[in-house]
Coordinates of C-alpha atoms in Angstrom, one line a residue:
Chain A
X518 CA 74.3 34.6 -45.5
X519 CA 76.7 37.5 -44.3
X520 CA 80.5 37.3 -44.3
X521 CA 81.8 38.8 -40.6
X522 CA 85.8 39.0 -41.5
X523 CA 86.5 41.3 -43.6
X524 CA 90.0 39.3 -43.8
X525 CA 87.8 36.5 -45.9
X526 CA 86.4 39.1 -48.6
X527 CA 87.1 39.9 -50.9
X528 CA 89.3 37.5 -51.6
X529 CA 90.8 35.5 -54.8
X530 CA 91.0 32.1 -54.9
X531 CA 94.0 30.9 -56.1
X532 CA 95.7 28.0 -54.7
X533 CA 96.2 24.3 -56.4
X534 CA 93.8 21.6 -55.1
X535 CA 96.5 19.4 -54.2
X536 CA 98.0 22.4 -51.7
X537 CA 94.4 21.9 -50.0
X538 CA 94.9 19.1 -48.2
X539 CA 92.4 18.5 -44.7
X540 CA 94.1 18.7 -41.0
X541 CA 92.7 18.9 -37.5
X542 CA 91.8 22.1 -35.9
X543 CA 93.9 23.9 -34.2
X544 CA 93.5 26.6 -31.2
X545 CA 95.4 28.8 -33.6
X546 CA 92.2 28.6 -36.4
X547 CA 90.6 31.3 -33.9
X548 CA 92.9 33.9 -36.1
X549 CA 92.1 32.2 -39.0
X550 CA 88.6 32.5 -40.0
X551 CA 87.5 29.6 -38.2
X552 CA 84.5 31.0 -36.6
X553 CA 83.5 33.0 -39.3
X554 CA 83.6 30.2 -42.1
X555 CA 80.8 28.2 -39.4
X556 CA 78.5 31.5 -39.5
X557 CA 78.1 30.5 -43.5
X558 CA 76.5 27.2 -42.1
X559 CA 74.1 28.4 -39.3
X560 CA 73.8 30.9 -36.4
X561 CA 77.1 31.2 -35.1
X562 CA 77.8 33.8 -32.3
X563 CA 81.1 35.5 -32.0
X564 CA 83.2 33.9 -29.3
X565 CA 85.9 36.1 -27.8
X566 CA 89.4 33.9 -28.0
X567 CA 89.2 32.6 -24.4
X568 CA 85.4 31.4 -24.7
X569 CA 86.9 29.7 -28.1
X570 CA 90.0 28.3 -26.1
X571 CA 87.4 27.0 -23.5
X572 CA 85.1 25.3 -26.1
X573 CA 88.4 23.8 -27.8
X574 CA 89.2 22.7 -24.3
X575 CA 86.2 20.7 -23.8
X576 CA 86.0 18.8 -26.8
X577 CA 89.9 18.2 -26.5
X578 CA 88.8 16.0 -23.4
X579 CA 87.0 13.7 -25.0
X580 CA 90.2 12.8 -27.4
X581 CA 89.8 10.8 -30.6
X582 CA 86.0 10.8 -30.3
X583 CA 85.6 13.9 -31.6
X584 CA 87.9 15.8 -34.5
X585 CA 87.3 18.5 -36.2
X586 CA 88.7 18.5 -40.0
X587 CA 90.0 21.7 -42.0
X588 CA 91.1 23.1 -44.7
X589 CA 93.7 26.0 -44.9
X590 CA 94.3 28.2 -48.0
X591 CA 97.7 28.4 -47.6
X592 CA 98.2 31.9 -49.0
X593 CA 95.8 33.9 -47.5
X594 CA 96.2 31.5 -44.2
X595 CA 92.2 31.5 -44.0
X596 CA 90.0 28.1 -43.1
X597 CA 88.2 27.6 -46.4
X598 CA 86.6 24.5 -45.4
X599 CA 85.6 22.4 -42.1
X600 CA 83.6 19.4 -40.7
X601 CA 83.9 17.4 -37.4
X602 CA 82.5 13.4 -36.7
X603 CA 81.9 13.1 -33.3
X604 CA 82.3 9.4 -32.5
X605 CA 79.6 7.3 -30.6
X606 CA 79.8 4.7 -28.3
X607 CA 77.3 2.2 -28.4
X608 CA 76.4 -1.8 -26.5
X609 CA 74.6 -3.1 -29.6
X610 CA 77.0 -4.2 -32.3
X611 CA 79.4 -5.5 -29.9
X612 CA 80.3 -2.3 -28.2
X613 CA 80.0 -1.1 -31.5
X614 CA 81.2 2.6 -32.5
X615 CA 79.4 5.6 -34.7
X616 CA 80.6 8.4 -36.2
X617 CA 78.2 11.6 -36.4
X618 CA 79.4 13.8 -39.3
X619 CA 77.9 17.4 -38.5
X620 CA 78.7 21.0 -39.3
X621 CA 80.6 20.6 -42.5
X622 CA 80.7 24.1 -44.7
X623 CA 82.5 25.3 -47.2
X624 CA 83.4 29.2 -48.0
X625 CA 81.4 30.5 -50.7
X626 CA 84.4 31.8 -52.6
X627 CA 85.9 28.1 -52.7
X628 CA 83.1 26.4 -53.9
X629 CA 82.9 23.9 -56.9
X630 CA 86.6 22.5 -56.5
X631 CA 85.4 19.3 -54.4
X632 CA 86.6 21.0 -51.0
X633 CA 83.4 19.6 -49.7
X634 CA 84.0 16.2 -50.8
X635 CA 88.0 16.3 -49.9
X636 CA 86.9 17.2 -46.4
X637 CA 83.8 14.5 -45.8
X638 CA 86.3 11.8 -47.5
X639 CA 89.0 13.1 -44.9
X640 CA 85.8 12.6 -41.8
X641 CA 84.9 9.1 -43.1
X642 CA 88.3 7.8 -43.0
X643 CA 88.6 9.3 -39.8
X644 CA 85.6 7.6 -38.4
X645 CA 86.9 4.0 -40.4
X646 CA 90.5 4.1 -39.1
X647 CA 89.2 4.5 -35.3
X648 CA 87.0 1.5 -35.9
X649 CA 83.5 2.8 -36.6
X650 CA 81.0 0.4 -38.0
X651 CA 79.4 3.1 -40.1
X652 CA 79.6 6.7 -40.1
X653 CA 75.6 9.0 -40.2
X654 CA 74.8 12.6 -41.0
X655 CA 71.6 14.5 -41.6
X656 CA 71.2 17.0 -44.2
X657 CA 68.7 19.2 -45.4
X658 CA 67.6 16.5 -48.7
X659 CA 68.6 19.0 -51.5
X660 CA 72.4 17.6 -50.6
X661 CA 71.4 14.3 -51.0
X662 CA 73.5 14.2 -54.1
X663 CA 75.9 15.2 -53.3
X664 CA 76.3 12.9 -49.9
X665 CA 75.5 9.9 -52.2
X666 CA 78.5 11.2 -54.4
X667 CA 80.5 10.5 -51.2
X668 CA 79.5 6.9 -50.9
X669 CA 76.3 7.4 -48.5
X670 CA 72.7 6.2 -49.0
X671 CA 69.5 7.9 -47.8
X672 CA 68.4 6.0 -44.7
X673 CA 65.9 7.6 -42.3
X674 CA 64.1 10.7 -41.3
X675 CA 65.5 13.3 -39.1
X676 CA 63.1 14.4 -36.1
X677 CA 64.0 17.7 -34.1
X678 CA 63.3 19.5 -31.3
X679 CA 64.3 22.7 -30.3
X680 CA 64.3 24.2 -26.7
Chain B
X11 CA 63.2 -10.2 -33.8
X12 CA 64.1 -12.9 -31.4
X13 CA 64.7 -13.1 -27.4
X14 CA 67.5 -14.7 -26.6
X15 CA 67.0 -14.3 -22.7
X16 CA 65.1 -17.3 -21.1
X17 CA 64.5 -15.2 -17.8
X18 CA 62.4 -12.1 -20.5
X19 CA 60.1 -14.9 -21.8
X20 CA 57.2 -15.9 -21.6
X21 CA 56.5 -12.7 -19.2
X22 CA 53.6 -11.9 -17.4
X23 CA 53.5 -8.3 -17.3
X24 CA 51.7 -6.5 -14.3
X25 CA 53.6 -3.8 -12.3
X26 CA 51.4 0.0 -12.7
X27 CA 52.6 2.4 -14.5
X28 CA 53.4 4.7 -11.9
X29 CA 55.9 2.5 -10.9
X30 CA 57.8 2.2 -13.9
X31 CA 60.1 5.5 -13.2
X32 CA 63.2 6.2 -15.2
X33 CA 66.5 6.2 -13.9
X34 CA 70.0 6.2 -15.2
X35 CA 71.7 2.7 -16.6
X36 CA 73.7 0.8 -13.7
X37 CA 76.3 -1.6 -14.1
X38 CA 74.1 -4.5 -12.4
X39 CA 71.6 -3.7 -15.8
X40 CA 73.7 -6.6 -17.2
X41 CA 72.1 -9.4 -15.0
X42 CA 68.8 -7.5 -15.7
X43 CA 68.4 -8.7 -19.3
X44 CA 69.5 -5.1 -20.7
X45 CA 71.5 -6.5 -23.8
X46 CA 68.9 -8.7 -24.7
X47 CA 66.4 -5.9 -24.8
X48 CA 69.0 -4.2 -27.3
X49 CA 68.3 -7.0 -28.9
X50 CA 65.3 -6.1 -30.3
X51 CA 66.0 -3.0 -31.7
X52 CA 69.4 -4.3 -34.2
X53 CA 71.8 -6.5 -33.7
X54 CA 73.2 -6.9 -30.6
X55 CA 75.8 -9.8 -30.3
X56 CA 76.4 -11.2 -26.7
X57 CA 79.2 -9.4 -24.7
X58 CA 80.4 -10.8 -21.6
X59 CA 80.4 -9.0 -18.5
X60 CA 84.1 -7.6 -18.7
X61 CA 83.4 -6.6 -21.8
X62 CA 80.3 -4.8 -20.8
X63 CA 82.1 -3.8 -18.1
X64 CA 84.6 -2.1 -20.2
X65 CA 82.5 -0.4 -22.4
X66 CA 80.3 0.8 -19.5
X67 CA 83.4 2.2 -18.0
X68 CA 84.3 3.5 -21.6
X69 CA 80.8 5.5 -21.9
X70 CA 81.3 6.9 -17.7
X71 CA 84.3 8.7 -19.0
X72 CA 82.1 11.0 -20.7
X73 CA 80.3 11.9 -17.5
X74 CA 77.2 13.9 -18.1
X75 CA 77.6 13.7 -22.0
X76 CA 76.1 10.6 -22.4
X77 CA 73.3 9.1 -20.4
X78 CA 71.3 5.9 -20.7
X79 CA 68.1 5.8 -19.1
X80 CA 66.4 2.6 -18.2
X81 CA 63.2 1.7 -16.8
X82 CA 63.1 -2.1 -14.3
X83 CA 59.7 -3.8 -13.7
X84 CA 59.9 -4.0 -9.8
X85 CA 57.9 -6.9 -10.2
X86 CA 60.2 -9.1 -12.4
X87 CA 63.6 -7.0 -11.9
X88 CA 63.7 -6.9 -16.1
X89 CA 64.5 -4.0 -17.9
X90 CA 61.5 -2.9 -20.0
X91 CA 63.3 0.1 -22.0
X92 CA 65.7 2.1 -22.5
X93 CA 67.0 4.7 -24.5
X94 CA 70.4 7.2 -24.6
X95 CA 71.6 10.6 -25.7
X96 CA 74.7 11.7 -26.3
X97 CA 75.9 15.3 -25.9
X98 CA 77.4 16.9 -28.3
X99 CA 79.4 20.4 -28.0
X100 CA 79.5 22.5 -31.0
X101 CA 81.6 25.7 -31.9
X102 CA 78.1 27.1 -33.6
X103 CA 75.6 28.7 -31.5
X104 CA 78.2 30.5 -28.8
X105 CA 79.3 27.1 -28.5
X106 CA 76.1 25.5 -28.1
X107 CA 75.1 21.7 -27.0
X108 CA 72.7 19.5 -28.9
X109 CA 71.5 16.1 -27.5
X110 CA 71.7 13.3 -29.9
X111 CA 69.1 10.7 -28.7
X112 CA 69.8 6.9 -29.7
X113 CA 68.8 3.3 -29.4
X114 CA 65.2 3.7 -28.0
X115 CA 63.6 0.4 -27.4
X116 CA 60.7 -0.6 -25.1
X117 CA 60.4 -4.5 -24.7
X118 CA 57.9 -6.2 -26.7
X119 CA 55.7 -7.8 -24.1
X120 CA 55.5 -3.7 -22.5
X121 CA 54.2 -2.0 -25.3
X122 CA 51.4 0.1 -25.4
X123 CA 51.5 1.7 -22.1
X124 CA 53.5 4.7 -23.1
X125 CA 57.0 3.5 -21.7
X126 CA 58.6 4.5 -24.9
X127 CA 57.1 8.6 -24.6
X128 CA 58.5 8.0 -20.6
X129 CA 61.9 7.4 -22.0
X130 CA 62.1 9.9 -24.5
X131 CA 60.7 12.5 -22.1
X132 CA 62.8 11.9 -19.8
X133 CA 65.7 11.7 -22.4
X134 CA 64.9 15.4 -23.5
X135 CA 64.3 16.6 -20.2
X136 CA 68.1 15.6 -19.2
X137 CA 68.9 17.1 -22.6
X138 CA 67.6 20.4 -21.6
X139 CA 69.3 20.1 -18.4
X140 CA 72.5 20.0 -19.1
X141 CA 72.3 23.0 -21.7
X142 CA 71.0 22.0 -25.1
X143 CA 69.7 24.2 -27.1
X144 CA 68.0 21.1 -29.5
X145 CA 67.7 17.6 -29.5
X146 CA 68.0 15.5 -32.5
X147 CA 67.2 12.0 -33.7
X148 CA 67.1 9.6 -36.5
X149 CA 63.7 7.1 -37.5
X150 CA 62.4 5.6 -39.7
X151 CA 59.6 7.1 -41.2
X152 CA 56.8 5.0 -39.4
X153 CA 57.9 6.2 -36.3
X154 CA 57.2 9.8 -37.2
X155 CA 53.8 10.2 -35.7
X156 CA 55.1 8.5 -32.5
X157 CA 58.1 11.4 -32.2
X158 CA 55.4 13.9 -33.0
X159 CA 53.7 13.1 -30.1
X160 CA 57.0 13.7 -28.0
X161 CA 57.1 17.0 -29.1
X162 CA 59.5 16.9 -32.3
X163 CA 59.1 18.0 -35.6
X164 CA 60.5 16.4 -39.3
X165 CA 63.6 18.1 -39.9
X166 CA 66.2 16.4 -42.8
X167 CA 67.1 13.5 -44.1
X168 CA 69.6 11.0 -42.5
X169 CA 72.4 9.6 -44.5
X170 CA 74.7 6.8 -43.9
X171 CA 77.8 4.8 -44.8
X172 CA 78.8 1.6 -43.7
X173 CA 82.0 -0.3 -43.6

């Protein structure tokens, strides 16, 4: 796992949970660390700003179903922590709706103060308040702990296929 | 697991199987017997046509990033299966796509005769298509062998919350 902005380390860790608090993304999180915080989670190719403005352009179109959730260290200005619910559609259920909790990652240097937790609360909320009947992920299962700490149960399997 | 549409059963079912094709959900799949198929995959209250209507319209707002593909008996004018995939745009992977396939369901009397593999095929075909770079979905764990057999591999572990 390699850190790309040298702006994010090193880097001391200093500001009071309650100044952490979880807002949407905004185009402006290019400068901020944004894309590097994802390459902690998986592959994550740098995008130049107007490939990122393009991206951030797209999912803007498709409104409340789909928001993206970070947290800001407001002294160093960095993104120290980020997850997005994408928010399905469905007939069944009454024209039911689904929100899809994916990419949520937390720096490395901002672990073990619950940024994870803060942020997945902030998603589920999210997900409740624009009338999802439940809200899914899939994780690799040595996180289920920390997921059922967050009010989810294990449900099914995941099945994947790459191209 | 219960029908609920009089014109689904009892069914004789005869067409070949070459003339079972996949194509994409219309809005005429109501009088078809499309919910009621739904039906037998999780709950799926009754909607009336306007609402149907309205949440079809909802869905054709997200043009190519969501697709439900249906197969019709040309015999009987019923839908036999169906299944959906939703496209989701991701900041990760030079702001990759990833297909998130849902609700598959082939109607009880038309099992066996590989309709479900047709739908999934032709679910991860469109997938590829339009640019992903992986599809995903979530079982359970008996269905495993079934999605081996379309090509996937066990990945995770779903989670879930409901409200």
């Amino acid at each position: 796992m390699k850190r790309a902005n040298p702006m994010l380390t090193p880097k001391v860790f200093h500001p009071k949970k309650e100044e952490l608090s979880v807002r949407r993304l905004e185009i402006s999180d290019y400068d901020k660390g944004f894309l590097q915080l994802l390459c902690q989670l998986t592959l994550c190719p740098s995008l130049s700003k107007p490939q990122f403005q393009a991206c951030f352009a797209d999912l803007a179109t498709l409104g409340d179903n789909h928001y993206v959730g970070v947290i800001e260290d407001p002294v160093s200005g960095c993104i120290l922590a980020s997850g997005s619910v994408l928010i399905e559609r469905k007939f069944i259920r009454g024209g039911g709706k689904v929100g899809h909790i994916e990419d949520v990652v937390v720096d490395e240097a901002a672990r073990r103060i619950h940024l994870g937790q803060r942020i997945v609360d902030h998603l589920v909320h999210y997900a409740k308040t624009v009338g999802c009947y439940k809200v899914i992920l899939d994780c690799k299962p040595d996180l289920r702990g920390f997921y059922k700490k967050c009010g989810f149960v294990e449900s099914n399997i995941q099945m994947a296929l790459y191209f």
